[in-house]
Amino acid sequence: MTEIISVRFRSGGKEYYFDPRGQKVKIGDEVIIETAKGPEFGICCRGNAMVEDDKVVKPLRPMLRPATDKDRETVKRNREREKEAFRICEEKIKEYKLEMDLVRCECSFDGNKLLFFFISEGRVDFRALVRDLAATLHSRIELRQIGVRDESKLLGGLGICGRPYCCNAFLEQFQPVSIKMAKTQGLSLNPAKISGACGRLMCCLKYEQEAYEDAVKRLPKNESFVETPDGVGTVTGVDFLKETVKVRLEEAPESPQTYAGIELNVIRNGKGRRPEGYMAPPKEELEKLRKVTPKLVPVEKTTGSSAPAGREEERRSERRQGSRPQNSARPRQEGKPQPPKAPQAQPRAQEPAEGQAKQSSQNRNRRRRHRGSGKSKGGTGGAQG
């Protein structure tokens, strides 16, 4: 394992590993780094970390020191010198009538070298321009030809999505992008819609390509003959993001239906015709393909019972009816007279109470008869005595 810090010299530039030599560096700290071209001013984009030895190109160049106020003043003067050198170089290009467009000028930290980036459709003989610039600016001059994608990376800007260019913000290396990616993702093949400011295909087409390739393997192609829960039909459209398929059914071709990819059974992929001798399964088998979304039902807490909620509710109602006394009557509301109820309108729960009341009335009649018979016997006995 090797201790490193990661440093970037320009916004959107590549990150390089350096040896911190025991110094603690945080993200965003400005440091002075030893490079092959001499000391350079950079910004730390990754603090002290340990990486595998095979990820480090040795010998690892060291970090000289944290940047001071004097170093920041030097960088500020270099930026002003870059602007002046850029203006002078443009004038010299017009003077020599060279077919080249100047993009950027960079000045080394020590001020001994000026690097000019330009774009051109072909090769340019700029030897006379280099000699003239060296005599005028009194520095070592280097001209470097770049491509249109590198131009966008150096200049920066806003894309059609409203965000800064990916190449200028975080992309360290350009990934190969092809028109096949736009076809796979179902995008418009209009160059104005799938091209970036550089005129090349947008780098973001590469980001979701793997997800689209995986969806293409699982979903049927257009004009495929498939079985659906509602019958057989032909695929007319595929949405890779939602993973849904639009199918024109044979029974109702005027109203295409949309199904999830897992609800389809592909009979012929991409051909569009019914296979010879094919017989559609019955409706009962096709209905099994339908994906049923389970409904979220609130589960009531039960004491040691695994019965469904409906059975449990029935049992509870039975227990409540069984625990209610037979002769109990509903409490009357105070202050509100209750109208008399017809016998046929009484609930069944009060029938046992009616029977009990009838039985009690019969008992009272018996007691009255018994009392009457007792009095007659007493009177007779007194008369005999």
Coordinates of N, CA and C in Angstrom, one line a residue, residues 52-233:
E52 N -3.5 0.6 -3.7 CA -2.6 -0.5 -4.0 C -1.4 0.0 -4.8
D53 N -0.3 -0.8 -4.7 CA 0.9 -0.4 -5.3 C 0.8 -0.5 -6.8
D54 N 0.0 -1.4 -7.4 CA -0.1 -1.6 -8.8 C -0.9 -0.4 -9.4
K55 N -1.6 0.4 -8.6 CA -2.3 1.6 -9.2 C -1.4 2.9 -9.2
V56 N -0.2 2.7 -8.8 CA 0.7 3.9 -8.7 C 1.8 3.7 -9.7
V57 N 2.1 4.8 -10.5 CA 3.3 4.7 -11.4 C 4.5 5.3 -10.7
K58 N 5.4 4.5 -10.4 CA 6.6 4.9 -9.6 C 7.7 5.2 -10.6
P59 N 8.6 6.2 -10.2 CA 8.6 6.8 -8.9 C 7.5 7.9 -8.7
L60 N 6.9 8.0 -7.6 CA 5.8 8.9 -7.3 C 6.4 10.3 -7.0
R61 N 6.1 11.3 -7.7 CA 6.6 12.6 -7.5 C 6.0 13.2 -6.2
P62 N 6.8 14.1 -5.5 CA 6.4 14.5 -4.2 C 5.6 15.8 -4.3
M63 N 4.9 16.1 -3.2 CA 4.3 17.4 -3.0 C 5.4 18.3 -2.3
L64 N 5.7 19.5 -2.8 CA 6.7 20.3 -2.3 C 6.2 21.0 -1.0
R65 N 5.1 21.7 -1.0 CA 4.6 22.4 0.2 C 3.2 22.9 -0.1
P66 N 2.5 23.3 1.0 CA 1.2 23.9 0.8 C 1.4 25.3 0.2
A67 N 0.5 25.8 -0.7 CA 0.6 27.1 -1.3 C 0.5 28.2 -0.3
T68 N 1.3 29.2 -0.6 CA 1.3 30.4 0.3 C 0.7 31.6 -0.5
D69 N 0.6 32.7 0.2 CA 0.0 33.9 -0.4 C 0.9 34.4 -1.6
K70 N 2.2 34.2 -1.5 CA 3.1 34.6 -2.6 C 2.8 33.7 -3.8
D71 N 2.6 32.4 -3.6 CA 2.3 31.5 -4.7 C 1.0 31.9 -5.4
R72 N 0.0 32.4 -4.6 CA -1.3 32.8 -5.2 C -1.1 34.0 -6.0
E73 N -0.3 34.9 -5.5 CA 0.0 36.1 -6.3 C 0.7 35.8 -7.6
T74 N 1.6 34.8 -7.6 CA 2.3 34.4 -8.8 C 1.3 33.8 -9.8
V75 N 0.3 33.0 -9.3 CA -0.7 32.4 -10.2 C -1.5 33.5 -10.8
K76 N -1.9 34.5 -10.0 CA -2.7 35.6 -10.5 C -2.0 36.4 -11.6
R77 N -0.7 36.6 -11.5 CA 0.1 37.3 -12.5 C 0.2 36.4 -13.8
N78 N 0.3 35.1 -13.6 CA 0.4 34.2 -14.8 C -0.9 34.2 -15.5
R79 N -2.1 34.3 -14.8 CA -3.4 34.4 -15.5 C -3.5 35.6 -16.4
E80 N -3.0 36.8 -15.9 CA -3.0 38.0 -16.6 C -2.1 37.9 -17.8
R81 N -1.0 37.2 -17.6 CA 0.0 37.1 -18.8 C -0.6 36.2 -19.8
E82 N -1.4 35.2 -19.4 CA -2.0 34.3 -20.4 C -3.0 35.1 -21.3
K83 N -3.7 36.0 -20.7 CA -4.7 36.8 -21.5 C -3.9 37.6 -22.6
E84 N -2.8 38.2 -22.1 CA -2.1 39.1 -23.0 C -1.4 38.3 -24.1
A85 N -0.9 37.1 -23.8 CA -0.2 36.2 -24.8 C -1.3 35.7 -25.8
F86 N -2.5 35.4 -25.3 CA -3.5 34.9 -26.2 C -3.9 36.0 -27.2
R87 N -4.0 37.2 -26.8 CA -4.3 38.3 -27.7 C -3.2 38.5 -28.8
I88 N -2.0 38.5 -28.3 CA -0.8 38.6 -29.3 C -0.8 37.5 -30.3
C89 N -1.0 36.3 -29.8 CA -1.0 35.1 -30.7 C -2.1 35.2 -31.8
E90 N -3.2 35.6 -31.4 CA -4.3 35.8 -32.4 C -3.9 36.8 -33.5
E91 N -3.3 37.9 -33.1 CA -2.9 38.9 -34.1 C -1.8 38.3 -35.0
K92 N -0.9 37.5 -34.5 CA 0.1 36.9 -35.3 C -0.5 35.9 -36.3
I93 N -1.5 35.1 -35.8 CA -2.1 34.2 -36.7 C -2.8 34.9 -37.9
K94 N -3.4 36.0 -37.7 CA -4.0 36.7 -38.7 C -2.9 37.3 -39.7
E95 N -1.8 37.7 -39.1 CA -0.7 38.3 -39.9 C -0.1 37.3 -40.8
Y96 N 0.0 36.0 -40.3 CA 0.6 35.0 -41.1 C -0.5 34.2 -42.0
K97 N -1.7 34.6 -41.8 CA -2.8 34.0 -42.5 C -2.8 32.5 -42.4
L98 N -2.8 32.0 -41.2 CA -2.8 30.6 -40.9 C -4.2 30.1 -40.7
E99 N -4.5 28.9 -41.2 CA -5.9 28.3 -41.0 C -5.9 27.5 -39.7
M100 N -6.0 28.3 -38.6 CA -6.1 27.7 -37.3 C -6.9 28.6 -36.4
D101 N -7.6 28.0 -35.4 CA -8.3 28.7 -34.4 C -7.7 28.5 -33.0
L102 N -7.3 29.6 -32.4 CA -6.7 29.5 -31.1 C -7.8 29.3 -30.0
V103 N -7.5 28.3 -29.1 CA -8.5 27.9 -28.1 C -8.1 28.4 -26.7
R104 N -6.9 28.2 -26.4 CA -6.5 28.5 -25.0 C -5.0 28.7 -24.9
C105 N -4.6 29.5 -23.9 CA -3.2 29.7 -23.6 C -2.9 29.4 -22.1
E106 N -1.9 28.6 -21.8 CA -1.5 28.3 -20.4 C -0.1 28.6 -20.2
C107 N 0.1 29.2 -19.0 CA 1.5 29.6 -18.6 C 1.9 28.8 -17.4
S108 N 3.2 28.3 -17.5 CA 3.7 27.5 -16.4 C 3.8 28.3 -15.1
F109 N 4.0 27.6 -14.0 CA 4.0 28.3 -12.7 C 5.2 29.2 -12.6
D110 N 6.4 28.8 -13.1 CA 7.6 29.7 -13.1 C 7.6 30.7 -14.2
G111 N 6.7 30.7 -15.1 CA 6.6 31.7 -16.2 C 7.6 31.5 -17.3
N112 N 8.2 30.4 -17.4 CA 9.2 30.2 -18.4 C 8.7 29.6 -19.7
K113 N 7.4 29.1 -19.7 CA 6.9 28.4 -20.9 C 5.4 28.8 -21.1
L114 N 5.0 29.0 -22.4 CA 3.7 29.3 -22.8 C 3.2 28.2 -23.7
L115 N 2.0 27.6 -23.4 CA 1.5 26.6 -24.2 C 0.2 27.0 -24.8
F116 N 0.1 26.9 -26.2 CA -1.1 27.4 -26.9 C -1.8 26.2 -27.5
F117 N -3.1 26.1 -27.3 CA -3.9 25.1 -27.9 C -4.7 25.6 -29.1
F118 N -4.8 24.9 -30.2 CA -5.5 25.4 -31.3 C -6.2 24.2 -32.0
I119 N -7.2 24.5 -32.9 CA -7.8 23.5 -33.7 C -7.7 23.9 -35.1
S120 N -7.6 22.8 -36.0 CA -7.5 23.1 -37.4 C -7.9 21.8 -38.1
E121 N -8.5 22.0 -39.3 CA -8.9 20.9 -40.1 C -7.8 20.0 -40.7
G122 N -6.7 20.6 -40.9 CA -5.5 19.9 -41.4 C -4.2 20.3 -40.7
R123 N -3.1 19.9 -41.3 CA -1.8 20.2 -40.7 C -1.5 21.7 -41.1
V124 N -0.8 22.3 -40.1 CA -0.4 23.8 -40.3 C 1.1 23.9 -40.0
D125 N 1.7 24.7 -40.9 CA 3.1 25.0 -40.7 C 3.2 26.3 -39.9
F126 N 3.5 26.1 -38.6 CA 3.5 27.3 -37.8 C 5.0 27.6 -37.2
R127 N 6.0 27.2 -37.9 CA 7.4 27.4 -37.4 C 7.7 28.9 -37.4
A128 N 7.3 29.6 -38.4 CA 7.5 31.1 -38.4 C 6.8 31.7 -37.2
L129 N 5.6 31.3 -37.0 CA 4.8 31.8 -35.9 C 5.4 31.6 -34.5
V130 N 6.0 30.4 -34.3 CA 6.7 30.1 -33.1 C 7.9 31.0 -32.8
R131 N 8.7 31.2 -33.9 CA 9.9 32.1 -33.7 C 9.4 33.5 -33.4
D132 N 8.4 34.0 -34.0 CA 7.9 35.3 -33.8 C 7.4 35.5 -32.4
L133 N 6.6 34.5 -31.9 CA 6.1 34.6 -30.5 C 7.2 34.5 -29.5
A134 N 8.2 33.7 -29.7 CA 9.3 33.5 -28.8 C 10.1 34.9 -28.6
A135 N 10.3 35.6 -29.8 CA 11.0 36.8 -29.7 C 10.1 37.9 -29.1
T136 N 8.8 37.8 -29.2 CA 7.9 38.9 -28.7 C 7.7 38.7 -27.2
L137 N 7.4 37.4 -26.8 CA 7.0 37.1 -25.4 C 8.1 36.7 -24.5
H138 N 9.3 36.5 -25.1 CA 10.5 36.1 -24.3 C 10.3 34.9 -23.4
S139 N 9.7 33.9 -24.0 CA 9.5 32.6 -23.3 C 9.5 31.5 -24.3
R140 N 9.6 30.3 -23.7 CA 9.5 29.1 -24.5 C 8.1 29.0 -25.0
I141 N 7.9 28.7 -26.3 CA 6.6 28.6 -26.9 C 6.3 27.2 -27.4
E142 N 5.1 26.7 -27.1 CA 4.7 25.4 -27.6 C 3.3 25.5 -28.1
L143 N 3.0 25.0 -29.4 CA 1.7 25.0 -30.0 C 1.3 23.5 -30.1
R144 N 0.0 23.3 -29.6 CA -0.5 21.9 -29.6 C -1.9 21.9 -30.3
Q145 N -2.0 21.0 -31.3 CA -3.3 20.9 -32.0 C -4.2 19.9 -31.2
I146 N -5.4 20.2 -31.1 CA -6.4 19.4 -30.4 C -7.6 19.2 -31.2
G147 N -8.6 18.3 -30.8 CA -9.8 18.1 -31.5 C -10.9 18.9 -30.9
V148 N -12.1 18.8 -31.6 CA -13.2 19.6 -31.2 C -13.8 19.2 -29.8
R149 N -13.7 17.9 -29.5 CA -14.1 17.5 -28.1 C -13.2 18.1 -27.1
D150 N -11.9 18.1 -27.3 CA -11.0 18.7 -26.4 C -11.2 20.2 -26.3
E151 N -11.7 20.8 -27.3 CA -12.0 22.3 -27.3 C -13.1 22.5 -26.3
S152 N -14.2 21.7 -26.4 CA -15.3 21.9 -25.5 C -14.9 21.6 -24.0
K153 N -14.0 20.7 -23.9 CA -13.5 20.3 -22.5 C -12.7 21.5 -21.9
L154 N -11.9 22.2 -22.7 CA -11.1 23.3 -22.2 C -12.0 24.6 -22.0
L155 N -12.9 24.8 -22.9 CA -13.7 26.1 -22.8 C -14.8 26.0 -21.8
G156 N -15.5 24.8 -21.8 CA -16.7 24.6 -20.9 C -17.9 25.3 -21.5
G157 N -19.0 25.2 -20.7 CA -20.3 25.8 -21.2 C -21.4 25.0 -20.6
L158 N -22.6 25.3 -21.1 CA -23.8 24.6 -20.7 C -24.4 23.8 -21.8
G159 N -24.8 22.6 -21.5 CA -25.4 21.7 -22.5 C -26.9 21.9 -22.6
I160 N -27.5 21.1 -23.5 CA -28.9 21.3 -23.7 C -29.7 20.9 -22.5
C161 N -29.1 20.1 -21.6 CA -29.8 19.8 -20.3 C -29.8 20.9 -19.3
G162 N -29.0 22.0 -19.6 CA -28.9 23.1 -18.6 C -27.8 22.9 -17.6
R163 N -27.0 21.9 -17.7 CA -25.9 21.7 -16.7 C -24.6 21.9 -17.5
P164 N -23.5 22.1 -16.7 CA -22.2 22.2 -17.4 C -21.8 21.0 -18.1
Y165 N -21.0 21.2 -19.1 CA -20.5 20.0 -19.9 C -19.9 19.0 -19.0
C166 N -20.3 17.7 -19.3 CA -19.7 16.6 -18.5 C -18.2 16.5 -18.6
C167 N -17.7 16.8 -19.9 CA -16.3 16.7 -20.1 C -15.5 17.7 -19.3
N168 N -16.1 18.9 -19.1 CA -15.5 20.0 -18.4 C -15.6 19.8 -16.9
A169 N -16.7 19.1 -16.4 CA -17.0 19.1 -15.0 C -16.3 17.9 -14.3
F170 N -16.4 16.7 -14.9 CA -15.9 15.5 -14.2 C -15.3 14.4 -15.1
L171 N -15.6 14.4 -16.3 CA -15.0 13.4 -17.2 C -13.5 13.6 -17.4
E172 N -12.7 12.5 -17.0 CA -11.3 12.6 -17.2 C -10.9 12.2 -18.6
Q173 N -11.6 11.2 -19.2 CA -11.3 10.6 -20.5 C -12.5 10.5 -21.3
F174 N -12.4 10.7 -22.6 CA -13.6 10.6 -23.5 C -13.9 9.1 -23.7
Q175 N -15.2 8.7 -23.6 CA -15.6 7.4 -23.9 C -16.1 7.3 -25.4
P176 N -15.9 6.2 -26.1 CA -16.4 6.1 -27.4 C -17.9 6.0 -27.5
V177 N -18.5 6.8 -28.3 CA -20.0 6.9 -28.4 C -20.3 6.6 -29.9
S178 N -21.3 5.8 -30.2 CA -21.7 5.4 -31.5 C -23.2 5.7 -31.7
I179 N -23.6 5.8 -33.0 CA -25.0 6.0 -33.3 C -25.8 4.8 -33.0
K180 N -25.2 3.6 -32.8 CA -26.0 2.5 -32.4 C -26.6 2.6 -31.0
M181 N -25.9 3.4 -30.1 CA -26.4 3.6 -28.8 C -27.7 4.4 -28.9
A182 N -27.8 5.4 -29.7 CA -29.0 6.2 -29.9 C -30.1 5.3 -30.4
K183 N -29.8 4.4 -31.3 CA -30.8 3.5 -31.9 C -31.3 2.5 -30.8
T184 N -30.4 2.0 -30.0 CA -30.8 1.1 -28.9 C -31.7 1.8 -27.9
Q185 N -31.5 3.0 -27.6 CA -32.2 3.8 -26.6 C -33.5 4.4 -27.2
G186 N -33.7 4.2 -28.5 CA -35.0 4.6 -29.1 C -35.0 6.1 -29.2
L187 N -33.9 6.8 -29.4 CA -33.8 8.3 -29.5 C -34.0 8.7 -31.0
S188 N -34.3 9.9 -31.1 CA -34.3 10.5 -32.5 C -33.0 10.5 -33.1
L189 N -32.9 10.2 -34.3 CA -31.6 10.1 -35.0 C -31.2 11.5 -35.7
N190 N -32.0 12.5 -35.3 CA -31.7 13.9 -35.8 C -30.4 14.3 -35.1
P191 N -29.3 14.7 -35.9 CA -28.0 15.0 -35.3 C -28.1 16.3 -34.4
A192 N -29.1 17.2 -34.7 CA -29.2 18.3 -33.8 C -29.6 18.0 -32.4
K193 N -30.3 16.8 -32.2 CA -30.9 16.5 -30.9 C -29.9 15.5 -30.1
I194 N -29.0 14.8 -30.8 CA -28.2 13.9 -30.1 C -26.7 14.3 -30.1
S195 N -26.4 15.5 -30.6 CA -25.0 16.0 -30.7 C -24.8 17.1 -29.6
G196 N -23.6 17.1 -29.1 CA -23.3 18.2 -28.2 C -22.8 19.4 -28.9
A197 N -22.2 20.3 -28.0 CA -21.7 21.6 -28.6 C -20.5 21.4 -29.5
C198 N -19.8 20.3 -29.3 CA -18.6 20.0 -30.1 C -19.0 19.5 -31.4
G199 N -20.3 19.1 -31.7 CA -20.7 18.6 -33.0 C -20.6 17.1 -33.0
R200 N -20.1 16.4 -32.0 CA -20.0 15.0 -31.9 C -21.2 14.5 -31.0
L201 N -21.4 13.2 -31.1 CA -22.5 12.6 -30.3 C -22.3 12.8 -28.8
M202 N -23.3 13.1 -28.0 CA -23.2 13.4 -26.6 C -22.6 12.3 -25.8
C203 N -21.8 12.7 -24.9 CA -21.1 11.7 -24.0 C -22.1 11.0 -23.1
C204 N -23.2 11.6 -22.8 CA -24.2 11.0 -21.9 C -24.9 9.8 -22.5
L205 N -24.8 9.6 -23.8 CA -25.4 8.4 -24.4 C -24.8 7.1 -23.8
K206 N -23.6 7.3 -23.3 CA -22.9 6.1 -22.8 C -23.4 5.7 -21.4
Y207 N -23.9 6.7 -20.7 CA -24.2 6.4 -19.3 C -25.2 5.3 -19.0
E208 N -26.3 5.2 -19.8 CA -27.4 4.3 -19.5 C -27.4 3.2 -20.6
Q209 N -26.3 3.1 -21.4 CA -26.3 2.1 -22.4 C -26.4 0.6 -21.9
E210 N -25.8 0.3 -20.8 CA -25.8 -1.0 -20.3 C -27.2 -1.4 -19.8
A211 N -27.9 -0.4 -19.2 CA -29.3 -0.7 -18.7 C -30.2 -1.0 -19.9
Y212 N -30.0 -0.2 -21.0 CA -30.9 -0.4 -22.2 C -30.5 -1.8 -22.9
E213 N -29.3 -2.1 -22.9 CA -28.9 -3.4 -23.5 C -29.5 -4.6 -22.7
D214 N -29.6 -4.4 -21.4 CA -30.2 -5.5 -20.6 C -31.7 -5.5 -20.8
A215 N -32.3 -4.4 -21.0 CA -33.8 -4.3 -21.2 C -34.1 -4.9 -22.6
V216 N -33.2 -4.7 -23.6 CA -33.4 -5.2 -24.9 C -33.4 -6.7 -24.9
K217 N -32.6 -7.3 -24.0 CA -32.6 -8.8 -24.0 C -33.8 -9.4 -23.4
R218 N -34.5 -8.6 -22.5 CA -35.7 -9.2 -21.8 C -37.0 -8.8 -22.4
L219 N -37.0 -7.8 -23.2 CA -38.3 -7.3 -23.8 C -38.3 -7.7 -25.3
P220 N -39.5 -8.0 -25.8 CA -39.6 -8.4 -27.3 C -39.4 -7.2 -28.2
K221 N -39.1 -7.5 -29.4 CA -38.9 -6.5 -30.4 C -40.2 -6.0 -31.0
N222 N -40.1 -4.9 -31.8 CA -41.3 -4.5 -32.5 C -41.7 -5.5 -33.5
E223 N -43.0 -5.6 -33.8 CA -43.6 -6.5 -34.7 C -43.5 -8.0 -34.3
S224 N -43.3 -8.2 -33.0 CA -43.2 -9.6 -32.5 C -44.6 -10.1 -32.3
F225 N -44.8 -11.4 -32.5 CA -46.1 -12.1 -32.2 C -46.1 -12.6 -30.8
V226 N -47.0 -12.2 -29.9 CA -46.9 -12.5 -28.5 C -48.3 -13.0 -28.0
E227 N -48.3 -13.7 -26.9 CA -49.5 -14.0 -26.2 C -49.6 -13.1 -25.0
T228 N -50.8 -12.5 -24.8 CA -51.1 -11.6 -23.6 C -52.2 -12.2 -22.8
P229 N -52.5 -11.6 -21.6 CA -53.6 -12.1 -20.8 C -55.0 -12.0 -21.5
D230 N -55.0 -11.1 -22.5 CA -56.3 -10.8 -23.2 C -56.4 -11.4 -24.5
G231 N -55.4 -12.2 -25.0 CA -55.4 -12.8 -26.3 C -54.0 -12.6 -26.9
V232 N -54.0 -13.0 -28.2 CA -52.7 -12.9 -29.0 C -52.7 -11.6 -29.8
G233 N -51.5 -11.1 -30.2 CA -51.4 -9.9 -31.0 C -50.0 -9.6 -31.4

